[in-house]
mmCIF file of C-alpha atoms in Angstrom:
data_model
loop_
_atom_site.group_PDB
_atom_site.id
_atom_site.type_symbol
_atom_site.label_atom_id
_atom_site.label_comp_id
_atom_site.label_asym_id
_atom_site.label_seq_id
_atom_site.Cartn_x
_atom_site.Cartn_y
_atom_site.Cartn_z
ATOM 1 C CA LEU A 1 17.274 -32.943 -10.719
ATOM 2 C CA SER A 2 14.944 -31.252 -8.355
ATOM 3 C CA GLU A 3 11.900 -31.820 -10.648
ATOM 4 C CA SER A 4 12.865 -35.523 -10.764
ATOM 5 C CA GLY A 5 12.533 -35.682 -6.942
ATOM 6 C CA ILE A 6 16.189 -35.665 -5.859
ATOM 7 C CA HIS A 7 16.063 -34.727 -2.213
ATOM 8 C CA ARG A 8 19.383 -32.853 -1.750
ATOM 9 C CA ILE A 9 21.614 -31.113 -4.319
ATOM 10 C CA GLU A 10 25.245 -30.464 -3.355
ATOM 11 C CA ALA A 11 25.803 -27.443 -5.608
ATOM 12 C CA GLY A 12 29.434 -27.058 -5.518
ATOM 13 C CA LEU A 13 32.398 -25.743 -3.602
ATOM 14 C CA PRO A 14 32.184 -21.935 -3.504
ATOM 15 C CA ALA A 15 35.839 -21.477 -2.670
ATOM 16 C CA VAL A 16 36.831 -22.852 -6.126
ATOM 17 C CA SER A 17 36.213 -19.550 -7.912
ATOM 18 C CA PRO A 18 33.924 -16.502 -7.967
ATOM 19 C CA ALA A 19 31.986 -18.263 -10.693
ATOM 20 C CA ASP A 20 31.447 -21.201 -8.514
ATOM 21 C CA THR A 21 30.314 -18.970 -5.629
ATOM 22 C CA GLU A 22 27.760 -17.201 -7.979
ATOM 23 C CA ALA A 23 26.490 -20.622 -9.254
ATOM 24 C CA VAL A 24 25.906 -21.917 -5.807
ATOM 25 C CA LYS A 25 24.112 -18.656 -4.847
ATOM 26 C CA ARG A 26 21.803 -18.857 -7.801
ATOM 27 C CA ILE A 27 20.948 -22.526 -7.149
ATOM 28 C CA ALA A 28 20.272 -21.797 -3.504
ATOM 29 C CA ALA A 29 18.061 -18.903 -4.407
ATOM 30 C CA ALA A 30 16.126 -20.612 -7.118
ATOM 31 C CA GLY A 31 13.427 -22.033 -4.915
ATOM 32 C CA PHE A 32 13.854 -25.665 -5.841
ATOM 33 C CA ASP A 33 12.180 -28.439 -3.802
ATOM 34 C CA ALA A 34 15.510 -30.055 -3.272
ATOM 35 C CA GLU A 35 17.502 -29.026 -0.252
ATOM 36 C CA ILE A 36 20.691 -27.231 -1.355
ATOM 37 C CA TYR A 37 24.044 -27.879 0.344
ATOM 38 C CA ALA A 38 27.531 -26.467 -0.453
ATOM 39 C CA PHE A 39 30.728 -28.382 -0.204
ATOM 40 C CA SER A 40 33.686 -26.959 1.795
ATOM 41 C CA ARG A 41 36.986 -27.670 3.319
ATOM 42 C CA CYS A 42 37.213 -27.652 7.110
ATOM 43 C CA MET A 43 38.043 -23.981 7.019
ATOM 44 C CA ILE A 44 36.074 -21.108 8.502
ATOM 45 C CA SER A 45 36.642 -19.075 5.388
ATOM 46 C CA ASP A 46 34.989 -21.734 3.316
ATOM 47 C CA VAL A 47 32.059 -21.872 5.731
ATOM 48 C CA LYS A 48 31.599 -18.063 5.551
ATOM 49 C CA LEU A 49 31.314 -18.415 1.721
ATOM 50 C CA ALA A 50 28.736 -21.123 2.148
ATOM 51 C CA LEU A 51 26.747 -18.902 4.449
ATOM 52 C CA GLU A 52 26.920 -15.984 1.883
ATOM 53 C CA CYS A 53 25.501 -18.412 -0.641
ATOM 54 C CA GLY A 54 22.345 -19.014 1.310
ATOM 55 C CA VAL A 55 22.541 -22.809 1.420
ATOM 56 C CA SER A 56 20.975 -24.850 4.291
ATOM 57 C CA GLY A 57 23.798 -27.163 4.957
ATOM 58 C CA VAL A 58 27.416 -27.809 4.219
ATOM 59 C CA ILE A 59 29.474 -30.953 3.465
ATOM 60 C CA MET A 60 32.811 -30.418 5.212
ATOM 61 C CA GLU A 61 35.812 -32.304 4.007
ATOM 62 C CA VAL A 62 39.092 -33.074 5.775
ATOM 63 C CA PRO A 63 41.768 -35.808 5.240
ATOM 64 C CA ALA A 64 40.939 -38.795 7.613
ATOM 65 C CA SER A 65 43.733 -41.301 6.991
ATOM 66 C CA HIS A 66 46.784 -40.213 8.946
ATOM 67 C CA HIS A 67 49.135 -41.348 6.176
ATOM 68 C CA LEU A 68 47.268 -39.078 3.709
ATOM 69 C CA ILE A 69 47.380 -36.195 6.133
ATOM 70 C CA GLU A 70 51.195 -36.616 6.692
ATOM 71 C CA LYS A 71 52.303 -37.556 3.159
ATOM 72 C CA ALA A 72 49.834 -35.711 0.702
ATOM 73 C CA TYR A 73 49.025 -32.667 2.867
ATOM 74 C CA GLN A 74 52.237 -32.681 4.914
ATOM 75 C CA TRP A 75 50.310 -31.648 7.974
ATOM 76 C CA PRO A 76 50.572 -32.852 11.486
ATOM 77 C CA VAL A 77 47.527 -34.932 12.325
ATOM 78 C CA GLU A 78 46.532 -32.453 15.073
ATOM 79 C CA ARG A 79 46.100 -29.706 12.547
ATOM 80 C CA ALA A 80 43.383 -31.653 10.632
ATOM 81 C CA ILE A 81 41.548 -32.446 13.847
ATOM 82 C CA GLU A 82 41.758 -28.951 15.155
ATOM 83 C CA ALA A 83 40.550 -27.464 11.846
ATOM 84 C CA SER A 84 37.604 -29.923 11.846
ATOM 85 C CA VAL A 85 36.636 -29.003 15.361
ATOM 86 C CA GLU A 86 36.847 -25.278 14.857
ATOM 87 C CA SER A 87 35.116 -25.119 11.430
ATOM 88 C CA THR A 88 32.168 -27.614 12.155
ATOM 89 C CA LYS A 89 31.407 -25.836 15.357
ATOM 90 C CA PHE A 90 31.434 -22.539 13.566
ATOM 91 C CA ALA A 91 29.084 -23.853 10.798
ATOM 92 C CA HIS A 92 26.644 -25.109 13.373
ATOM 93 C CA GLU A 93 26.619 -21.975 15.428
ATOM 94 C CA ASN A 94 25.781 -20.075 12.224
ATOM 95 C CA GLY A 95 22.724 -22.266 11.469
ATOM 96 C CA LEU A 96 24.119 -24.719 8.877
ATOM 97 C CA LYS A 97 23.431 -28.436 8.859
ATOM 98 C CA VAL A 98 26.750 -30.119 9.005
ATOM 99 C CA THR A 99 27.865 -33.327 7.241
ATOM 100 C CA PHE A 100 31.322 -34.283 8.266
ATOM 101 C CA PHE A 101 33.172 -35.767 5.331
ATOM 102 C CA PRO A 102 36.457 -37.613 6.259
ATOM 103 C CA ILE A 103 38.424 -38.090 3.050
ATOM 104 C CA ASP A 104 39.927 -41.492 2.527
ATOM 105 C CA ALA A 105 38.234 -42.889 5.621
ATOM 106 C CA THR A 106 38.369 -46.508 4.153
ATOM 107 C CA ARG A 107 42.180 -46.490 4.203
ATOM 108 C CA SER A 108 42.259 -45.495 7.875
ATOM 109 C CA SER A 109 42.549 -47.941 10.681
ATOM 110 C CA MET A 110 39.053 -48.382 12.180
ATOM 111 C CA THR A 111 40.156 -47.535 15.737
ATOM 112 C CA GLN A 112 41.867 -44.365 14.586
ATOM 113 C CA LEU A 113 39.004 -43.303 12.421
ATOM 114 C CA LEU A 114 36.389 -43.761 15.153
ATOM 115 C CA ASP A 115 38.422 -41.945 17.751
ATOM 116 C CA ASP A 116 38.995 -39.001 15.430
ATOM 117 C CA LEU A 117 35.263 -38.846 14.492
ATOM 118 C CA GLU A 118 34.305 -38.927 18.151
ATOM 119 C CA THR A 119 36.817 -36.098 18.968
ATOM 120 C CA VAL A 120 35.284 -33.906 16.137
ATOM 121 C CA ALA A 121 31.695 -34.689 17.148
ATOM 122 C CA THR A 122 32.392 -33.989 20.796
ATOM 123 C CA ASN A 123 34.418 -30.871 20.601
ATOM 124 C CA GLY A 124 33.083 -29.548 17.209
ATOM 125 C CA TYR A 125 29.761 -30.551 15.766
ATOM 126 C CA VAL A 126 28.321 -33.085 13.260
ATOM 127 C CA ASP A 127 24.734 -33.725 12.159
ATOM 128 C CA ASN A 128 25.596 -36.503 9.767
ATOM 129 C CA ILE A 129 28.887 -38.378 8.990
ATOM 130 C CA GLY A 130 29.896 -39.338 5.465
ATOM 131 C CA LEU A 131 31.137 -42.882 4.903
ATOM 132 C CA VAL A 132 33.824 -41.922 2.443
ATOM 133 C CA ASP A 133 35.538 -44.409 0.156
ATOM 134 C CA THR A 134 37.568 -41.787 -1.800
ATOM 135 C CA PHE A 135 39.491 -44.405 -3.891
ATOM 136 C CA GLY A 136 36.790 -47.007 -4.303
ATOM 137 C CA VAL A 137 38.913 -49.590 -2.520
ATOM 138 C CA CYS A 138 36.350 -50.987 -0.042
ATOM 139 C CA SER A 139 34.800 -54.330 -0.655
ATOM 140 C CA PRO A 140 31.036 -54.899 -0.179
ATOM 141 C CA HIS A 141 31.824 -57.146 2.733
ATOM 142 C CA ALA A 142 33.880 -54.484 4.393
ATOM 143 C CA ILE A 143 31.349 -51.720 3.707
ATOM 144 C CA SER A 144 28.752 -53.581 5.730
ATOM 145 C CA TYR A 145 31.231 -53.827 8.722
ATOM 146 C CA TYR A 146 32.369 -50.235 8.273
ATOM 147 C CA THR A 147 28.764 -48.799 8.220
ATOM 148 C CA ARG A 148 27.764 -50.749 11.336
ATOM 149 C CA ARG A 149 30.811 -49.727 13.348
ATOM 150 C CA VAL A 150 30.386 -45.947 12.550
ATOM 151 C CA ARG A 151 26.677 -46.068 13.315
ATOM 152 C CA GLU A 152 27.231 -47.915 16.590
ATOM 153 C CA ARG A 153 29.960 -45.645 17.817
ATOM 154 C CA MET A 154 28.699 -42.240 16.637
ATOM 155 C CA LYS A 155 24.850 -42.527 17.039
ATOM 156 C CA VAL A 156 24.276 -40.112 14.144
ATOM 157 C CA PRO A 157 22.906 -40.591 10.656
ATOM 158 C CA VAL A 158 25.461 -41.725 8.112
ATOM 159 C CA GLU A 159 25.777 -40.876 4.416
ATOM 160 C CA THR A 160 27.507 -42.819 1.574
ATOM 161 C CA HIS A 161 30.098 -41.428 -0.779
ATOM 162 C CA PHE A 162 31.612 -44.234 -2.705
ATOM 163 C CA HIS A 163 33.863 -44.107 -5.853
ATOM 164 C CA MET A 164 33.815 -46.585 -8.849
ATOM 165 C CA ASP A 165 37.595 -47.442 -9.221
ATOM 166 C CA PHE A 166 36.789 -51.031 -8.839
ATOM 167 C CA GLY A 167 33.282 -50.870 -10.096
ATOM 168 C CA MET A 168 31.998 -51.376 -6.531
ATOM 169 C CA GLY A 169 30.209 -48.033 -5.863
ATOM 170 C CA VAL A 170 26.611 -49.053 -6.560
ATOM 171 C CA ALA A 171 26.914 -52.382 -4.722
ATOM 172 C CA ASN A 172 28.624 -50.720 -1.694
ATOM 173 C CA THR A 173 25.970 -47.951 -1.666
ATOM 174 C CA LEU A 174 23.135 -50.517 -1.582
ATOM 175 C CA ILE A 175 24.722 -52.557 1.134
ATOM 176 C CA ALA A 176 25.350 -49.425 3.317
ATOM 177 C CA ALA A 177 21.760 -48.490 2.765
ATOM 178 C CA GLY A 178 20.704 -51.956 4.012
ATOM 179 C CA GLU A 179 22.844 -51.259 7.083
ATOM 180 C CA GLY A 180 21.039 -48.090 7.812
ATOM 181 C CA ALA A 181 22.786 -45.273 5.791
ATOM 182 C CA SER A 182 20.071 -42.697 5.329
ATOM 183 C CA VAL A 183 21.600 -40.432 2.621
ATOM 184 C CA LEU A 184 23.121 -41.774 -0.503
ATOM 185 C CA GLN A 185 25.455 -39.432 -2.390
ATOM 186 C CA THR A 186 25.460 -40.234 -6.200
ATOM 187 C CA THR A 187 26.180 -38.378 -9.360
ATOM 188 C CA VAL A 188 24.452 -38.313 -12.733
ATOM 189 C CA SER A 189 26.020 -40.993 -14.993
ATOM 190 C CA GLY A 190 28.628 -41.592 -12.266
ATOM 191 C CA ILE A 191 30.598 -38.495 -13.258
ATOM 192 C CA GLY A 192 33.456 -37.655 -10.891
ATOM 193 C CA GLU A 193 37.186 -37.887 -10.201
ATOM 194 C CA ARG A 194 38.972 -40.786 -11.900
ATOM 195 C CA ALA A 195 36.394 -43.602 -12.492
ATOM 196 C CA GLY A 196 33.684 -41.439 -10.949
ATOM 197 C CA ASN A 197 31.133 -41.861 -8.154
ATOM 198 C CA ALA A 198 28.255 -44.235 -7.607
ATOM 199 C CA PRO A 199 25.748 -43.304 -10.450
ATOM 200 C CA THR A 200 22.406 -42.004 -9.457
ATOM 201 C CA GLU A 201 20.584 -44.034 -12.062
ATOM 202 C CA GLU A 202 21.792 -47.471 -11.187
ATOM 203 C CA THR A 203 21.529 -46.834 -7.508
ATOM 204 C CA VAL A 204 17.874 -45.553 -7.523
ATOM 205 C CA LEU A 205 16.693 -48.101 -10.033
ATOM 206 C CA ALA A 206 18.193 -50.891 -8.089
ATOM 207 C CA LEU A 207 16.536 -49.677 -4.862
ATOM 208 C CA LEU A 208 13.161 -49.580 -6.641
ATOM 209 C CA THR A 209 13.215 -52.735 -8.700
ATOM 210 C CA MET A 210 15.422 -55.110 -6.720
ATOM 211 C CA TYR A 211 14.681 -53.999 -3.135
ATOM 212 C CA GLY A 212 11.168 -52.483 -3.566
ATOM 213 C CA MET A 213 12.179 -49.173 -2.147
ATOM 214 C CA ASP A 214 10.363 -46.227 -3.879
ATOM 215 C CA ILE A 215 12.229 -43.123 -2.619
ATOM 216 C CA GLY A 216 10.140 -40.776 -4.694
ATOM 217 C CA ILE A 217 12.563 -40.122 -7.580
ATOM 218 C CA GLN A 218 11.050 -40.154 -11.085
ATOM 219 C CA THR A 219 13.134 -42.648 -12.883
ATOM 220 C CA GLU A 220 11.426 -41.714 -16.148
ATOM 221 C CA LYS A 221 13.507 -38.531 -16.274
ATOM 222 C CA PHE A 222 16.876 -40.336 -16.039
ATOM 223 C CA THR A 223 17.705 -40.644 -19.693
ATOM 224 C CA GLU A 224 16.775 -37.011 -20.370
ATOM 225 C CA ILE A 225 18.918 -35.802 -17.512
ATOM 226 C CA ALA A 226 21.879 -38.001 -18.384
ATOM 227 C CA ARG A 227 21.996 -36.816 -21.905
ATOM 228 C CA LEU A 228 21.740 -33.277 -20.924
ATOM 229 C CA VAL A 229 24.603 -33.634 -18.479
ATOM 230 C CA ALA A 230 26.697 -35.376 -21.105
ATOM 231 C CA GLU A 231 26.101 -32.465 -23.493
ATOM 232 C CA LEU A 232 26.863 -29.785 -20.961
ATOM 233 C CA SER A 233 29.850 -31.482 -19.399
ATOM 234 C CA GLY A 234 31.377 -32.878 -22.617
ATOM 235 C CA VAL A 235 31.853 -36.223 -20.836
ATOM 236 C CA THR A 236 30.636 -38.896 -23.174
ATOM 237 C CA GLN A 237 29.062 -42.161 -22.058
ATOM 238 C CA PRO A 238 29.268 -45.619 -23.462
ATOM 239 C CA ALA A 239 26.304 -46.554 -25.734
ATOM 240 C CA ASN A 240 25.667 -49.620 -23.534
ATOM 241 C CA ARG A 241 25.798 -47.750 -20.229
ATOM 242 C CA PRO A 242 23.450 -49.192 -17.770
ATOM 243 C CA VAL A 243 19.976 -47.371 -17.510
ATOM 244 C CA THR A 244 20.645 -44.410 -19.936
ATOM 245 C CA GLY A 245 22.925 -45.849 -22.671
ATOM 246 C CA GLU A 246 21.796 -44.846 -26.215
ATOM 247 C CA LYS A 247 21.860 -48.400 -27.501
ATOM 248 C CA LEU A 248 20.777 -50.102 -24.353
ATOM 249 C CA PHE A 249 17.546 -51.332 -25.892
ATOM 250 C CA ASN A 250 18.964 -52.136 -29.332
ATOM 251 C CA VAL A 251 18.578 -55.875 -29.961
ATOM 252 C CA GLU A 252 21.177 -57.472 -32.418
ATOM 253 C CA SER A 253 20.989 -61.253 -31.303
ATOM 254 C CA GLY A 254 18.612 -63.275 -33.384
ATOM 255 C CA ILE A 255 17.524 -65.158 -30.345
ATOM 256 C CA ILE A 256 16.625 -61.991 -28.342
ATOM 257 C CA THR A 257 14.945 -60.447 -31.350
ATOM 258 C CA THR A 258 12.581 -63.502 -31.571
ATOM 259 C CA TRP A 259 11.875 -63.070 -27.952
ATOM 260 C CA VAL A 260 10.938 -59.450 -28.340
ATOM 261 C CA LYS A 261 8.811 -60.288 -31.375
ATOM 262 C CA ASN A 262 6.981 -63.094 -29.613
ATOM 263 C CA VAL A 263 6.321 -61.422 -26.187
ATOM 264 C CA GLY A 264 4.514 -58.367 -27.552
ATOM 265 C CA ASP A 265 4.042 -55.860 -24.782
ATOM 266 C CA ASP A 266 5.463 -58.120 -22.074
ATOM 267 C CA LEU A 267 8.926 -56.666 -22.239
ATOM 268 C CA THR A 268 10.112 -57.813 -18.859
ATOM 269 C CA GLU A 269 10.623 -61.215 -20.445
ATOM 270 C CA PRO A 270 13.573 -60.129 -22.750
ATOM 271 C CA PHE A 271 14.596 -57.157 -20.437
ATOM 272 C CA PRO A 272 15.086 -56.587 -16.712
ATOM 273 C CA TYR A 273 12.878 -53.543 -16.686
ATOM 274 C CA ARG A 274 10.682 -51.708 -19.188
ATOM 275 C CA PRO A 275 12.444 -48.908 -21.241
ATOM 276 C CA GLU A 276 9.872 -46.350 -20.340
ATOM 277 C CA LEU A 277 10.652 -46.698 -16.750
ATOM 278 C CA VAL A 278 13.885 -44.898 -17.325
ATOM 279 C CA GLY A 279 12.876 -42.661 -20.194
ATOM 280 C CA GLN A 280 14.253 -44.838 -22.938
ATOM 281 C CA SER A 281 12.670 -45.595 -26.423
ATOM 282 C CA GLN A 282 11.078 -48.919 -27.145
ATOM 283 C CA PRO A 283 13.366 -51.824 -28.181
ATOM 284 C CA GLU A 284 14.659 -51.657 -31.691
ATOM 285 C CA ALA A 285 16.035 -54.656 -33.764
ATOM 286 C CA VAL A 286 19.326 -53.777 -35.360
ATOM 287 C CA LEU A 287 21.084 -55.856 -37.974
ATOM 288 C CA GLY A 288 24.552 -57.353 -37.627
ATOM 289 C CA LYS A 289 26.445 -60.537 -37.656
ATOM 290 C CA GLY A 290 24.528 -61.821 -34.587
ATOM 291 C CA SER A 291 21.191 -61.285 -36.141
ATOM 292 C CA GLY A 292 18.540 -63.937 -37.294
ATOM 293 C CA VAL A 293 15.707 -64.484 -39.634
ATOM 294 C CA ASP A 294 13.311 -62.498 -37.442
ATOM 295 C CA SER A 295 15.635 -59.538 -37.634
ATOM 296 C CA VAL A 296 15.539 -59.608 -41.395
ATOM 297 C CA ALA A 297 11.758 -60.094 -41.458
ATOM 298 C CA ILE A 298 11.352 -56.933 -39.220
ATOM 299 C CA TRP A 299 13.636 -54.825 -41.435
ATOM 300 C CA LEU A 300 11.780 -56.019 -44.553
ATOM 301 C CA GLY A 301 8.500 -55.152 -42.892
ATOM 302 C CA ARG A 302 9.754 -51.595 -42.412
ATOM 303 C CA HIS A 303 9.964 -51.363 -46.228
ATOM 304 C CA GLY A 304 6.615 -52.961 -46.879
ATOM 305 C CA ILE A 305 7.937 -56.265 -47.858
ATOM 306 C CA HIS A 306 5.905 -59.008 -46.149
ATOM 307 C CA ASP A 307 5.912 -61.872 -48.668
ATOM 308 C CA ALA A 308 9.535 -62.950 -48.634
ATOM 309 C CA ASP A 309 9.880 -66.669 -48.194
ATOM 310 C CA THR A 310 12.149 -68.462 -45.768
ATOM 311 C CA LYS A 311 14.795 -69.133 -48.306
ATOM 312 C CA GLU A 312 14.892 -65.486 -49.444
ATOM 313 C CA ILE A 313 15.134 -64.332 -45.918
ATOM 314 C CA GLU A 314 18.025 -66.668 -45.186
ATOM 315 C CA LEU A 315 19.825 -65.528 -48.260
ATOM 316 C CA ILE A 316 19.444 -61.847 -47.149
ATOM 317 C CA LEU A 317 20.542 -62.783 -43.626
ATOM 318 C CA ALA A 318 23.675 -64.535 -44.993
ATOM 319 C CA GLU A 319 24.546 -61.364 -47.033
ATOM 320 C CA ALA A 320 23.927 -59.109 -44.060
ATOM 321 C CA LYS A 321 26.225 -61.154 -41.852
ATOM 322 C CA GLY A 322 28.948 -60.845 -44.485
ATOM 323 C CA VAL A 323 28.614 -57.155 -44.630
ATOM 324 C CA SER A 324 28.494 -56.785 -40.822
ATOM 325 C CA LEU A 325 31.725 -58.874 -40.527
ATOM 326 C CA ALA A 326 33.508 -56.865 -43.195
ATOM 327 C CA LYS A 327 32.665 -53.497 -41.708
ATOM 328 C CA LYS A 328 32.949 -54.719 -38.104
ATOM 329 C CA GLY A 329 29.711 -53.015 -37.295
ATOM 330 C CA LEU A 330 25.898 -52.935 -37.731
ATOM 331 C CA LEU A 331 24.198 -52.378 -41.141
ATOM 332 C CA ASN A 332 22.555 -49.183 -42.010
ATOM 333 C CA ASP A 333 19.459 -48.853 -44.045
ATOM 334 C CA ASP A 334 21.171 -48.251 -47.354
ATOM 335 C CA GLU A 335 23.391 -51.322 -46.891
ATOM 336 C CA PHE A 336 20.385 -53.419 -46.112
ATOM 337 C CA LEU A 337 18.437 -52.263 -49.158
ATOM 338 C CA ASP A 338 21.316 -52.908 -51.441
ATOM 339 C CA ILE A 339 21.243 -56.568 -50.299
ATOM 340 C CA VAL A 340 17.500 -56.720 -50.703
ATOM 341 C CA ARG A 341 17.701 -55.367 -54.264
ATOM 342 C CA GLU A 342 20.247 -58.089 -55.036
ATOM 343 C CA VAL A 343 18.245 -60.968 -53.549
ATOM 344 C CA LEU A 344 14.772 -59.665 -54.363
ATOM 345 C CA PRO A 345 15.182 -57.657 -57.656
ATOM 346 C CA GLY A 346 12.302 -55.422 -58.406
ATOM 347 C CA ARG A 347 10.687 -55.765 -54.895
ATOM 348 C CA VAL A 348 12.153 -52.443 -53.725
ATOM 349 C CA SER A 349 12.816 -49.257 -55.354
#
């Protein structure tokens, strides 16, 4: 992540376990270009662990919506505010940068949230405030309003932390950035609780290609990083996942295959961006029920057959579509060659 240009890495919550504490310590001591933060609850004991780890900043969480405080935590509201004031002040006094992270902020009333944020900022300390949509329930229209109101009232930089429960995380992050959010919290492949967080890859690529904002991150490393994270985490990703999906640049449609064949190197005609921009392989024509004659011609060419006429190619295509429908999937090379041997006897070994 650091080598790709990610600016800040939130290395973990040291209080989870001794192993997590050791991991955060090692990451903080590794000399990465990225700034290393820890995550913590609004508890002085958590902040002390973060200090022991040698991080430069801490993201400090506390429940924000009063109903969550009272029902899920079974605390009086005053307890959450007092803990926030005490612990953020302690973190600042001990040299840590403080991002205040109000859990479930988007299900609070705006007046209550802003009043509580101001109390913590005035009596405790905040450098940045997280715009936290814990359950991914905020619409893009509301995110715009939410971001503006917090910035206007608090006069400090704001950060995004949006979840994907309704698939809005990337859109909300981009809109908040447009409203002045200066730090965008994302995760590789969107990994996170429930439906996950706003994915790093989609967010950065959209900023670069749709908004013309190059924030210094090497998108060419995205696929490599995503596949490493999938392997290490055991969290598999869909083959058609945006940006890093394994089959994202596979082309089955006969129409699109013809486009790819005809445009040559001008791949932004049949695709929204070039595959190498995100570390993907070049487009590959696959063979299935949606394929066309150019798909067959390409597959024949792989086996050195360039003289099949139109009728022969159409016969092979018809057989290939039948196999694909029967197996409910794409053809492999052996299945294709079996058809070729039947239609073009003696032309392939």
